[in-house]
PDB file of C-alpha atoms in Angstrom:
ATOM      1  CA  UNK A 256      -0.234   0.436   0.791  1.00  0.00           C
ATOM      2  CA  UNK A 257       1.343   3.201  -0.625  1.00  0.00           C
ATOM      3  CA  UNK A 258       1.576   6.003   2.714  1.00  0.00           C
ATOM      4  CA  UNK A 259      -1.544   8.125   1.257  1.00  0.00           C
ATOM      5  CA  UNK A 260      -4.137   4.531   0.607  1.00  0.00           C
ATOM      6  CA  UNK A 261      -2.116   3.634   5.126  1.00  0.00           C
ATOM      7  CA  UNK A 262      -3.966   7.094   5.541  1.00  0.00           C
ATOM      8  CA  UNK A 263      -7.075   7.364   4.368  1.00  0.00           C
ATOM      9  CA  UNK A 264      -8.485   3.111   4.683  1.00  0.00           C
ATOM     10  CA  UNK A 265      -6.617   4.955   8.873  1.00  0.00           C
ATOM     11  CA  UNK A 266      -8.766   7.931   8.922  1.00  0.00           C
ATOM     12  CA  UNK A 267     -12.320   7.135   8.882  1.00  0.00           C
ATOM     13  CA  UNK A 268     -14.878   4.991  10.437  1.00  0.00           C
ATOM     14  CA  UNK A 269     -15.289   2.030   8.236  1.00  0.00           C
ATOM     15  CA  UNK A 270     -17.138  -0.108  10.355  1.00  0.00           C
ATOM     16  CA  UNK A 271     -14.596  -3.374  10.258  1.00  0.00           C
ATOM     17  CA  UNK A 272     -10.565  -3.340  12.084  1.00  0.00           C
ATOM     18  CA  UNK A 273      -8.598  -2.243   8.975  1.00  0.00           C
ATOM     19  CA  UNK A 274      -5.490  -4.942   9.662  1.00  0.00           C
ATOM     20  CA  UNK A 275      -3.267  -4.772   6.060  1.00  0.00           C
ATOM     21  CA  UNK A 276      -3.022  -0.887   6.601  1.00  0.00           C
ATOM     22  CA  UNK A 277      -1.931  -0.348   9.975  1.00  0.00           C
ATOM     23  CA  UNK A 278      -0.541  -3.321   9.445  1.00  0.00           C
ATOM     24  CA  UNK A 279       1.790  -1.297   6.988  1.00  0.00           C
ATOM     25  CA  UNK A 280       1.775   1.559   9.552  1.00  0.00           C
ATOM     26  CA  UNK A 281       3.135  -0.088  11.467  1.00  0.00           C
ATOM     27  CA  UNK A 282       5.880  -1.942   8.901  1.00  0.00           C
ATOM     28  CA  UNK A 283       6.579   1.675   7.593  1.00  0.00           C
ATOM     29  CA  UNK A 284       7.502   4.151  11.448  1.00  0.00           C
ATOM     30  CA  UNK A 285       9.711   6.560   9.792  1.00  0.00           C
ATOM     31  CA  UNK A 286       7.858   7.288   7.353  1.00  0.00           C
ATOM     32  CA  UNK A 287       4.547   7.159   9.225  1.00  0.00           C
ATOM     33  CA  UNK A 288       5.227   8.907  12.751  1.00  0.00           C
ATOM     34  CA  UNK A 289       4.974  12.769  11.548  1.00  0.00           C
ATOM     35  CA  UNK A 290       1.578  11.915   9.941  1.00  0.00           C
ATOM     36  CA  UNK A 291       0.327  10.343  12.976  1.00  0.00           C
ATOM     37  CA  UNK A 292       2.071  13.097  15.180  1.00  0.00           C
ATOM     38  CA  UNK A 293       0.137  15.811  12.664  1.00  0.00           C
ATOM     39  CA  UNK A 294      -3.194  13.535  12.958  1.00  0.00           C
ATOM     40  CA  UNK A 295      -3.436  13.660  17.275  1.00  0.00           C
ATOM     41  CA  UNK A 296      -2.055  17.041  17.161  1.00  0.00           C
ATOM     42  CA  UNK A 297      -5.386  17.837  13.976  1.00  0.00           C
ATOM     43  CA  UNK A 298      -7.423  16.470  16.666  1.00  0.00           C
ATOM     44  CA  UNK A 299      -6.933  17.502  19.709  1.00  0.00           C
ATOM     45  CA  UNK A 300      -6.830  21.918  18.290  1.00  0.00           C
ATOM     46  CA  UNK A 301      -9.783  20.564  16.657  1.00  0.00           C
ATOM     47  CA  UNK A 302     -11.876  18.071  19.434  1.00  0.00           C
ATOM     48  CA  UNK A 303     -14.767  20.891  19.562  1.00  0.00           C
ATOM     49  CA  UNK A 304     -15.449  19.949  15.588  1.00  0.00           C
ATOM     50  CA  UNK A 305     -14.452  16.225  15.085  1.00  0.00           C
ATOM     51  CA  UNK A 306     -15.662  14.867  18.379  1.00  0.00           C
ATOM     52  CA  UNK A 307     -19.161  15.086  18.256  1.00  0.00           C
ATOM     53  CA  UNK A 308     -20.774  13.144  15.233  1.00  0.00           C
ATOM     54  CA  UNK A 309     -17.722  12.856  13.170  1.00  0.00           C
ATOM     55  CA  UNK A 310     -16.238   9.287  11.422  1.00  0.00           C
ATOM     56  CA  UNK A 311     -12.970  10.966  12.100  1.00  0.00           C
ATOM     57  CA  UNK A 312     -10.453   7.988  12.586  1.00  0.00           C
ATOM     58  CA  UNK A 313      -7.130   8.400  12.560  1.00  0.00           C
ATOM     59  CA  UNK A 314      -6.180  10.711  15.749  1.00  0.00           C
ATOM     60  CA  UNK A 315      -7.880   6.948  17.145  1.00  0.00           C
ATOM     61  CA  UNK A 316      -4.974   4.718  15.836  1.00  0.00           C
ATOM     62  CA  UNK A 317      -2.647   7.584  15.567  1.00  0.00           C
ATOM     63  CA  UNK A 318      -2.404   6.840  19.843  1.00  0.00           C
ATOM     64  CA  UNK A 319      -1.944   3.579  19.222  1.00  0.00           C
ATOM     65  CA  UNK A 320       0.805   2.850  16.647  1.00  0.00           C
ATOM     66  CA  UNK A 321       2.289   6.018  18.364  1.00  0.00           C
ATOM     67  CA  UNK A 322       1.862   3.890  21.228  1.00  0.00           C
ATOM     68  CA  UNK A 323       3.791   1.040  20.659  1.00  0.00           C
ATOM     69  CA  UNK A 324       6.518   2.895  18.466  1.00  0.00           C
ATOM     70  CA  UNK A 325       7.437   4.086  21.258  1.00  0.00           C
ATOM     71  CA  UNK A 326       6.610   7.385  20.240  1.00  0.00           C
ATOM     72  CA  UNK A 327       8.005  10.627  22.436  1.00  0.00           C
ATOM     73  CA  UNK A 328       7.100  13.557  20.369  1.00  0.00           C
ATOM     74  CA  UNK A 329       3.701  12.415  20.709  1.00  0.00           C
ATOM     75  CA  UNK A 330       3.805  12.606  25.093  1.00  0.00           C
ATOM     76  CA  UNK A 331       3.249  16.048  24.787  1.00  0.00           C
ATOM     77  CA  UNK A 332       0.211  16.219  22.624  1.00  0.00           C
ATOM     78  CA  UNK A 333      -0.928  13.321  25.498  1.00  0.00           C
ATOM     79  CA  UNK A 334      -0.818  15.714  27.202  1.00  0.00           C
ATOM     80  CA  UNK A 335      -2.487  18.173  25.691  1.00  0.00           C
ATOM     81  CA  UNK A 336      -5.126  15.709  24.485  1.00  0.00           C
ATOM     82  CA  UNK A 337      -5.395  13.964  28.558  1.00  0.00           C
ATOM     83  CA  UNK A 338      -6.470  18.338  29.344  1.00  0.00           C
ATOM     84  CA  UNK A 339      -9.660  18.527  27.275  1.00  0.00           C
ATOM     85  CA  UNK A 340     -13.503  18.447  28.374  1.00  0.00           C
ATOM     86  CA  UNK A 341     -14.391  15.481  29.173  1.00  0.00           C
ATOM     87  CA  UNK A 342     -17.198  15.872  26.670  1.00  0.00           C
ATOM     88  CA  UNK A 343     -14.643  16.663  24.239  1.00  0.00           C
ATOM     89  CA  UNK A 344     -12.739  13.413  25.677  1.00  0.00           C
ATOM     90  CA  UNK A 345     -14.771  11.090  25.238  1.00  0.00           C
ATOM     91  CA  UNK A 346     -16.478  12.360  21.543  1.00  0.00           C
ATOM     92  CA  UNK A 347     -12.543  11.745  20.406  1.00  0.00           C
ATOM     93  CA  UNK A 348     -11.699   8.525  22.345  1.00  0.00           C
ATOM     94  CA  UNK A 349     -15.258   6.773  23.449  1.00  0.00           C
ATOM     95  CA  UNK A 350     -14.264   4.151  25.570  1.00  0.00           C
ATOM     96  CA  UNK A 351     -10.247   4.119  24.711  1.00  0.00           C
ATOM     97  CA  UNK A 352     -10.870   6.835  27.057  1.00  0.00           C
ATOM     98  CA  UNK A 353     -10.997   4.649  30.020  1.00  0.00           C
ATOM     99  CA  UNK A 354      -8.892   1.387  28.127  1.00  0.00           C
ATOM    100  CA  UNK A 355      -6.158   3.174  26.353  1.00  0.00           C
ATOM    101  CA  UNK A 356      -5.337   6.083  27.504  1.00  0.00           C
ATOM    102  CA  UNK A 357      -3.549   5.918  30.267  1.00  0.00           C
ATOM    103  CA  UNK A 358      -1.902   3.425  28.737  1.00  0.00           C
ATOM    104  CA  UNK A 359      -0.634   5.116  25.781  1.00  0.00           C
ATOM    105  CA  UNK A 360       0.819   8.135  28.212  1.00  0.00           C
ATOM    106  CA  UNK A 361       2.951   5.291  30.081  1.00  0.00           C
ATOM    107  CA  UNK A 362       3.508   4.004  26.619  1.00  0.00           C
ATOM    108  CA  UNK A 363       4.717   7.550  24.946  1.00  0.00           C
ATOM    109  CA  UNK A 364       6.265   8.635  28.593  1.00  0.00           C
ATOM    110  CA  UNK A 365       9.510  11.354  27.371  1.00  0.00           C
ATOM    111  CA  UNK A 366      11.460  10.332  31.314  1.00  0.00           C
ATOM    112  CA  UNK A 367       9.744  13.981  32.989  1.00  0.00           C
ATOM    113  CA  UNK A 368       6.874  13.085  35.189  1.00  0.00           C
ATOM    114  CA  UNK A 369       5.377  17.149  36.328  1.00  0.00           C
ATOM    115  CA  UNK A 370       2.480  16.914  33.097  1.00  0.00           C
ATOM    116  CA  UNK A 371       1.627  13.437  34.160  1.00  0.00           C
ATOM    117  CA  UNK A 372       1.395  15.448  38.193  1.00  0.00           C
ATOM    118  CA  UNK A 373       0.295  18.490  37.400  1.00  0.00           C
ATOM    119  CA  UNK A 374      -3.417  16.809  35.584  1.00  0.00           C
ATOM    120  CA  UNK A 375      -3.699  15.208  37.894  1.00  0.00           C
ATOM    121  CA  UNK A 376      -3.927  17.773  41.064  1.00  0.00           C
ATOM    122  CA  UNK A 377      -5.463  19.798  39.032  1.00  0.00           C
ATOM    123  CA  UNK A 378     -10.168  20.900  39.945  1.00  0.00           C
ATOM    124  CA  UNK A 379     -10.674  21.927  36.826  1.00  0.00           C
ATOM    125  CA  UNK A 380      -9.420  19.433  34.794  1.00  0.00           C
ATOM    126  CA  UNK A 381     -11.859  16.578  33.943  1.00  0.00           C
ATOM    127  CA  UNK A 382     -12.323  13.032  36.436  1.00  0.00           C
ATOM    128  CA  UNK A 383     -11.562  10.467  34.490  1.00  0.00           C
ATOM    129  CA  UNK A 384      -9.208  12.061  32.917  1.00  0.00           C
ATOM    130  CA  UNK A 385      -6.971  12.456  36.645  1.00  0.00           C
ATOM    131  CA  UNK A 386      -7.828   9.211  37.298  1.00  0.00           C
ATOM    132  CA  UNK A 387      -6.209   7.791  34.346  1.00  0.00           C
ATOM    133  CA  UNK A 388      -3.387  10.168  34.683  1.00  0.00           C
ATOM    134  CA  UNK A 389      -2.789   8.301  37.933  1.00  0.00           C
ATOM    135  CA  UNK A 390      -3.149   4.366  36.534  1.00  0.00           C
ATOM    136  CA  UNK A 391      -0.325   5.888  33.405  1.00  0.00           C
ATOM    137  CA  UNK A 392       1.944   5.763  36.967  1.00  0.00           C
ATOM    138  CA  UNK A 393       1.179   2.326  37.520  1.00  0.00           C
ATOM    139  CA  UNK A 394       1.927   1.090  34.502  1.00  0.00           C
ATOM    140  CA  UNK A 395       5.395   3.266  34.353  1.00  0.00           C
ATOM    141  CA  UNK A 396       5.878   1.732  37.559  1.00  0.00           C
ATOM    142  CA  UNK A 397       4.410  -2.075  36.912  1.00  0.00           C
ATOM    143  CA  UNK A 398       7.236  -1.688  33.151  1.00  0.00           C
ATOM    144  CA  UNK A 399      10.125  -0.508  35.347  1.00  0.00           C
ATOM    145  CA  UNK A 400      10.183   2.623  33.614  1.00  0.00           C
ATOM    146  CA  UNK A 401       9.893   4.645  37.144  1.00  0.00           C
ATOM    147  CA  UNK A 402      10.571   3.859  40.755  1.00  0.00           C
ATOM    148  CA  UNK A 403       7.440   2.018  42.051  1.00  0.00           C
ATOM    149  CA  UNK A 404       8.340   2.795  45.419  1.00  0.00           C
ATOM    150  CA  UNK A 405       8.702   6.352  44.223  1.00  0.00           C
ATOM    151  CA  UNK A 406       5.511   5.723  42.681  1.00  0.00           C
ATOM    152  CA  UNK A 407       3.980   4.878  46.042  1.00  0.00           C
ATOM    153  CA  UNK A 408       4.962   7.688  47.774  1.00  0.00           C
ATOM    154  CA  UNK A 409       3.300  10.539  45.169  1.00  0.00           C
ATOM    155  CA  UNK A 410       0.337   8.512  46.009  1.00  0.00           C
ATOM    156  CA  UNK A 411       1.216   8.442  49.989  1.00  0.00           C
ATOM    157  CA  UNK A 412       0.511  12.338  49.807  1.00  0.00           C
ATOM    158  CA  UNK A 413      -2.242  12.651  47.180  1.00  0.00           C
ATOM    159  CA  UNK A 414      -4.113  10.743  49.693  1.00  0.00           C
ATOM    160  CA  UNK A 415      -2.590  12.758  52.347  1.00  0.00           C
ATOM    161  CA  UNK A 416      -2.923  16.690  50.167  1.00  0.00           C
ATOM    162  CA  UNK A 417      -2.854  16.508  47.273  1.00  0.00           C
ATOM    163  CA  UNK A 418      -6.297  16.329  46.213  1.00  0.00           C
ATOM    164  CA  UNK A 419      -9.030  17.996  47.218  1.00  0.00           C
ATOM    165  CA  UNK A 420     -11.409  16.289  50.090  1.00  0.00           C
ATOM    166  CA  UNK A 421     -14.625  15.403  47.561  1.00  0.00           C
ATOM    167  CA  UNK A 422     -15.761  12.392  46.319  1.00  0.00           C
ATOM    168  CA  UNK A 423     -14.938  11.649  42.566  1.00  0.00           C
ATOM    169  CA  UNK A 424     -13.727   9.490  40.304  1.00  0.00           C
ATOM    170  CA  UNK A 425     -10.133  10.698  40.396  1.00  0.00           C
ATOM    171  CA  UNK A 426     -10.503   9.174  44.025  1.00  0.00           C
ATOM    172  CA  UNK A 427     -11.563   5.519  42.803  1.00  0.00           C
ATOM    173  CA  UNK A 428      -8.305   5.649  40.489  1.00  0.00           C
ATOM    174  CA  UNK A 429      -5.913   6.595  43.809  1.00  0.00           C
ATOM    175  CA  UNK A 430      -7.501   3.999  45.371  1.00  0.00           C
ATOM    176  CA  UNK A 431      -7.642   1.744  42.971  1.00  0.00           C
ATOM    177  CA  UNK A 432      -4.410   1.907  41.843  1.00  0.00           C
ATOM    178  CA  UNK A 433      -2.660   2.324  45.377  1.00  0.00           C
ATOM    179  CA  UNK A 434      -4.201  -1.692  45.714  1.00  0.00           C
ATOM    180  CA  UNK A 435      -2.928  -2.483  43.066  1.00  0.00           C
ATOM    181  CA  UNK A 436       0.638  -1.373  43.105  1.00  0.00           C
ATOM    182  CA  UNK A 437       0.448  -2.897  45.966  1.00  0.00           C
ATOM    183  CA  UNK A 438       0.939   0.082  48.483  1.00  0.00           C
ATOM    184  CA  UNK A 439       0.809  -1.747  51.717  1.00  0.00           C
ATOM    185  CA  UNK A 440       2.318   1.366  53.653  1.00  0.00           C
ATOM    186  CA  UNK A 441      -0.569   3.014  53.056  1.00  0.00           C
ATOM    187  CA  UNK A 442      -3.551   1.288  54.132  1.00  0.00           C
ATOM    188  CA  UNK A 443      -3.819   3.638  56.761  1.00  0.00           C
ATOM    189  CA  UNK A 444      -4.764   6.362  53.796  1.00  0.00           C
ATOM    190  CA  UNK A 445      -6.784   3.891  51.415  1.00  0.00           C
ATOM    191  CA  UNK A 446      -9.033   2.986  53.938  1.00  0.00           C
ATOM    192  CA  UNK A 447      -9.893   6.494  55.617  1.00  0.00           C
ATOM    193  CA  UNK A 448     -11.155   7.133  51.271  1.00  0.00           C
ATOM    194  CA  UNK A 449     -14.047   4.688  52.389  1.00  0.00           C
ATOM    195  CA  UNK A 450     -14.691   5.984  56.104  1.00  0.00           C
ATOM    196  CA  UNK A 451     -14.628   9.951  54.100  1.00  0.00           C
ATOM    197  CA  UNK A 452     -16.892   8.947  51.527  1.00  0.00           C
ATOM    198  CA  UNK A 453     -14.744   9.574  49.188  1.00  0.00           C
ATOM    199  CA  UNK A 454     -15.151   7.260  47.073  1.00  0.00           C
ATOM    200  CA  UNK A 455     -17.453   4.684  45.775  1.00  0.00           C
ATOM    201  CA  UNK A 456     -16.773   0.991  46.984  1.00  0.00           C
ATOM    202  CA  UNK A 457     -18.820  -0.786  44.331  1.00  0.00           C
ATOM    203  CA  UNK A 458     -15.832   0.824  42.475  1.00  0.00           C
ATOM    204  CA  UNK A 459     -13.047  -1.335  45.007  1.00  0.00           C
ATOM    205  CA  UNK A 460     -14.426  -2.849  48.099  1.00  0.00           C
ATOM    206  CA  UNK A 461     -12.146  -3.276  50.749  1.00  0.00           C
ATOM    207  CA  UNK A 462     -12.727  -6.557  50.444  1.00  0.00           C
ATOM    208  CA  UNK A 463     -11.326  -6.552  47.746  1.00  0.00           C
ATOM    209  CA  UNK A 464      -8.246  -4.172  48.401  1.00  0.00           C
ATOM    210  CA  UNK A 465      -7.835  -7.257  51.562  1.00  0.00           C
ATOM    211  CA  UNK A 466      -7.539  -9.985  49.581  1.00  0.00           C
ATOM    212  CA  UNK A 467      -4.909  -7.764  47.712  1.00  0.00           C
ATOM    213  CA  UNK A 468      -2.734  -7.179  50.390  1.00  0.00           C
ATOM    214  CA  UNK A 469      -2.589 -10.493  52.107  1.00  0.00           C
ATOM    215  CA  UNK A 470      -1.824 -11.868  48.791  1.00  0.00           C
ATOM    216  CA  UNK A 471       2.661 -11.555  48.725  1.00  0.00           C
ATOM    217  CA  UNK A 472       3.807  -8.505  46.450  1.00  0.00           C
ATOM    218  CA  UNK A 473       5.351 -11.485  43.617  1.00  0.00           C
ATOM    219  CA  UNK A 474       1.788 -12.967  43.347  1.00  0.00           C
ATOM    220  CA  UNK A 475      -0.115  -9.650  43.742  1.00  0.00           C
ATOM    221  CA  UNK A 476       2.391  -7.562  40.955  1.00  0.00           C
ATOM    222  CA  UNK A 477       1.100 -10.718  38.111  1.00  0.00           C
ATOM    223  CA  UNK A 478      -2.128 -10.318  39.192  1.00  0.00           C
ATOM    224  CA  UNK A 479      -2.089  -6.885  38.368  1.00  0.00           C
ATOM    225  CA  UNK A 480      -0.174  -7.622  34.748  1.00  0.00           C
ATOM    226  CA  UNK A 481      -2.192 -10.784  34.154  1.00  0.00           C
ATOM    227  CA  UNK A 482      -4.991  -9.144  34.262  1.00  0.00           C
ATOM    228  CA  UNK A 483      -4.654  -4.903  33.465  1.00  0.00           C
ATOM    229  CA  UNK A 484      -2.519  -5.290  31.022  1.00  0.00           C
ATOM    230  CA  UNK A 485       0.634  -2.586  30.082  1.00  0.00           C
ATOM    231  CA  UNK A 486       2.534  -1.004  27.780  1.00  0.00           C
ATOM    232  CA  UNK A 487       0.689  -0.262  23.889  1.00  0.00           C
ATOM    233  CA  UNK A 488       2.837  -3.069  22.038  1.00  0.00           C
ATOM    234  CA  UNK A 489       0.635  -4.953  20.017  1.00  0.00           C
ATOM    235  CA  UNK A 490      -2.156  -2.734  18.287  1.00  0.00           C
ATOM    236  CA  UNK A 491      -3.743  -5.996  16.324  1.00  0.00           C
ATOM    237  CA  UNK A 492      -4.460  -7.729  19.711  1.00  0.00           C
ATOM    238  CA  UNK A 493      -5.125  -5.285  21.689  1.00  0.00           C
ATOM    239  CA  UNK A 494      -7.580  -3.381  18.713  1.00  0.00           C
ATOM    240  CA  UNK A 495      -9.222  -6.184  16.609  1.00  0.00           C
ATOM    241  CA  UNK A 496     -11.603  -7.816  18.925  1.00  0.00           C
ATOM    242  CA  UNK A 497     -13.469  -4.064  20.274  1.00  0.00           C
ATOM    243  CA  UNK A 498     -17.063  -4.219  19.680  1.00  0.00           C
ATOM    244  CA  UNK A 499     -16.478  -1.642  17.216  1.00  0.00           C
ATOM    245  CA  UNK A 500     -14.811  -2.845  14.900  1.00  0.00           C
ATOM    246  CA  UNK A 501     -17.214  -6.173  14.719  1.00  0.00           C
ATOM    247  CA  UNK A 502     -20.964  -4.241  14.130  1.00  0.00           C
ATOM    248  CA  UNK A 503     -23.003  -5.757  14.071  1.00  0.00           C
ATOM    249  CA  UNK A 504     -25.768  -3.554  11.257  1.00  0.00           C
ATOM    250  CA  UNK A 505     -29.496  -1.930  12.475  1.00  0.00           C
ATOM    251  CA  UNK A 506     -32.023   0.083  10.951  1.00  0.00           C
ATOM    252  CA  UNK A 507     -30.847   3.078  13.013  1.00  0.00           C
ATOM    253  CA  UNK A 508     -27.196   3.179  12.196  1.00  0.00           C
ATOM    254  CA  UNK A 509     -23.422   1.251  13.573  1.00  0.00           C
ATOM    255  CA  UNK A 510     -24.981  -1.248  15.909  1.00  0.00           C
ATOM    256  CA  UNK A 511     -23.389  -3.931  18.352  1.00  0.00           C
ATOM    257  CA  UNK A 512     -24.977  -6.643  20.965  1.00  0.00           C
ATOM    258  CA  UNK A 513     -25.249  -3.756  23.461  1.00  0.00           C
ATOM    259  CA  UNK A 514     -24.393   0.003  22.362  1.00  0.00           C
ATOM    260  CA  UNK A 515     -24.041   2.199  18.835  1.00  0.00           C
ATOM    261  CA  UNK A 516     -21.437   3.457  17.662  1.00  0.00           C
ATOM    262  CA  UNK A 517     -22.941   7.899  17.459  1.00  0.00           C
ATOM    263  CA  UNK A 518     -20.404  10.144  16.155  1.00  0.00           C
ATOM    264  CA  UNK A 519     -16.800   8.780  16.586  1.00  0.00           C
ATOM    265  CA  UNK A 520     -15.486   6.988  18.818  1.00  0.00           C
ATOM    266  CA  UNK A 521     -18.735   7.611  21.377  1.00  0.00           C
ATOM    267  CA  UNK A 522     -20.272   3.966  22.605  1.00  0.00           C
ATOM    268  CA  UNK A 523     -24.035   5.264  24.848  1.00  0.00           C
ATOM    269  CA  UNK A 524     -25.321   1.623  26.440  1.00  0.00           C
ATOM    270  CA  UNK A 525     -28.684   1.117  24.811  1.00  0.00           C
ATOM    271  CA  UNK A 526     -29.015  -2.609  26.696  1.00  0.00           C
ATOM    272  CA  UNK A 527     -29.323  -3.619  29.674  1.00  0.00           C
ATOM    273  CA  UNK A 528     -26.649  -2.015  32.358  1.00  0.00           C
ATOM    274  CA  UNK A 529     -23.638  -3.661  33.043  1.00  0.00           C
ATOM    275  CA  UNK A 530     -23.337  -4.377  36.730  1.00  0.00           C
ATOM    276  CA  UNK A 531     -19.356  -3.195  37.981  1.00  0.00           C
ATOM    277  CA  UNK A 532     -18.149  -6.485  38.518  1.00  0.00           C
ATOM    278  CA  UNK A 533     -20.403  -8.422  35.323  1.00  0.00           C
ATOM    279  CA  UNK A 534     -17.266  -8.869  32.357  1.00  0.00           C
ATOM    280  CA  UNK A 535     -17.464  -5.270  30.547  1.00  0.00           C
ATOM    281  CA  UNK A 536     -19.272  -5.436  26.855  1.00  0.00           C
ATOM    282  CA  UNK A 537     -16.484  -3.596  25.304  1.00  0.00           C
ATOM    283  CA  UNK A 538     -15.174  -7.381  24.894  1.00  0.00           C
ATOM    284  CA  UNK A 539     -11.807  -6.985  27.088  1.00  0.00           C
ATOM    285  CA  UNK A 540     -12.491  -9.880  29.002  1.00  0.00           C
ATOM    286  CA  UNK A 541     -11.748  -7.898  32.561  1.00  0.00           C
ATOM    287  CA  UNK A 542     -14.678  -6.564  34.783  1.00  0.00           C
ATOM    288  CA  UNK A 543     -16.553  -3.513  33.602  1.00  0.00           C
ATOM    289  CA  UNK A 544     -15.640  -1.863  37.073  1.00  0.00           C
ATOM    290  CA  UNK A 545     -11.923  -2.674  35.848  1.00  0.00           C
ATOM    291  CA  UNK A 546     -12.572  -1.379  32.432  1.00  0.00           C
ATOM    292  CA  UNK A 547     -14.916   1.688  31.031  1.00  0.00           C
ATOM    293  CA  UNK A 548     -16.900   1.223  34.060  1.00  0.00           C
ATOM    294  CA  UNK A 549     -13.878   3.106  34.998  1.00  0.00           C
TER     295      UNK A 549
END
């Protein structure tokens, strides 16, 4: 395929996974990287125009392919993406906001942790972006890119003084990620978050935290790797099974068993409500609360 053909195939949502075009993009890393970076930049700059009702899709493929390249030039662009309003983020990325974005951020990390911290600690930003930025630090520690101890120390500061003490998804993620990184030294702070009503116990129960902390560090870390995955490596395996690429046609448009594709990447559930501990309908194999339910 010519470069223009690859980009054309990836530019729009077509209802199927364009495996050949993705494979060619992966094979031609040096040629395609500037175009993928530009696609991300356009998505951020024009988010208010393309997030709603558009089938523009190039930035979706771009963030995953660029992440697999470990392209650090994308780091400031992904940081800018995190700073978009929630509705624009959801319009641009759909479920990828919850499933992909923290892994993408960790995959393109350039060694400067301060931009991630600035997102986490900014109460004006989306609570979901802030929570996912917390998760990106756990991914970085999991991959030995930054020291696990330094992430636990930072999480401790967030528990004690770094966050506004009011319920939000930021606290859900902080408790969940502190457990997943096996921060036993923060047990007191974690349990206080429950007592103070700062997080939703249905997101992660105290019993689940206890179960993790009863495990050995080695077993807990391995469990998280097995269930939560790591950085973006095999783009095909990561994306091929997504519901948006396996649609069932209905009269009203692109449809899956429980969701309809609206505009770019937003999925609106039409079936019964998924329980927090049920398998996620996106097909990731994770519990809903650990995947799209975040």
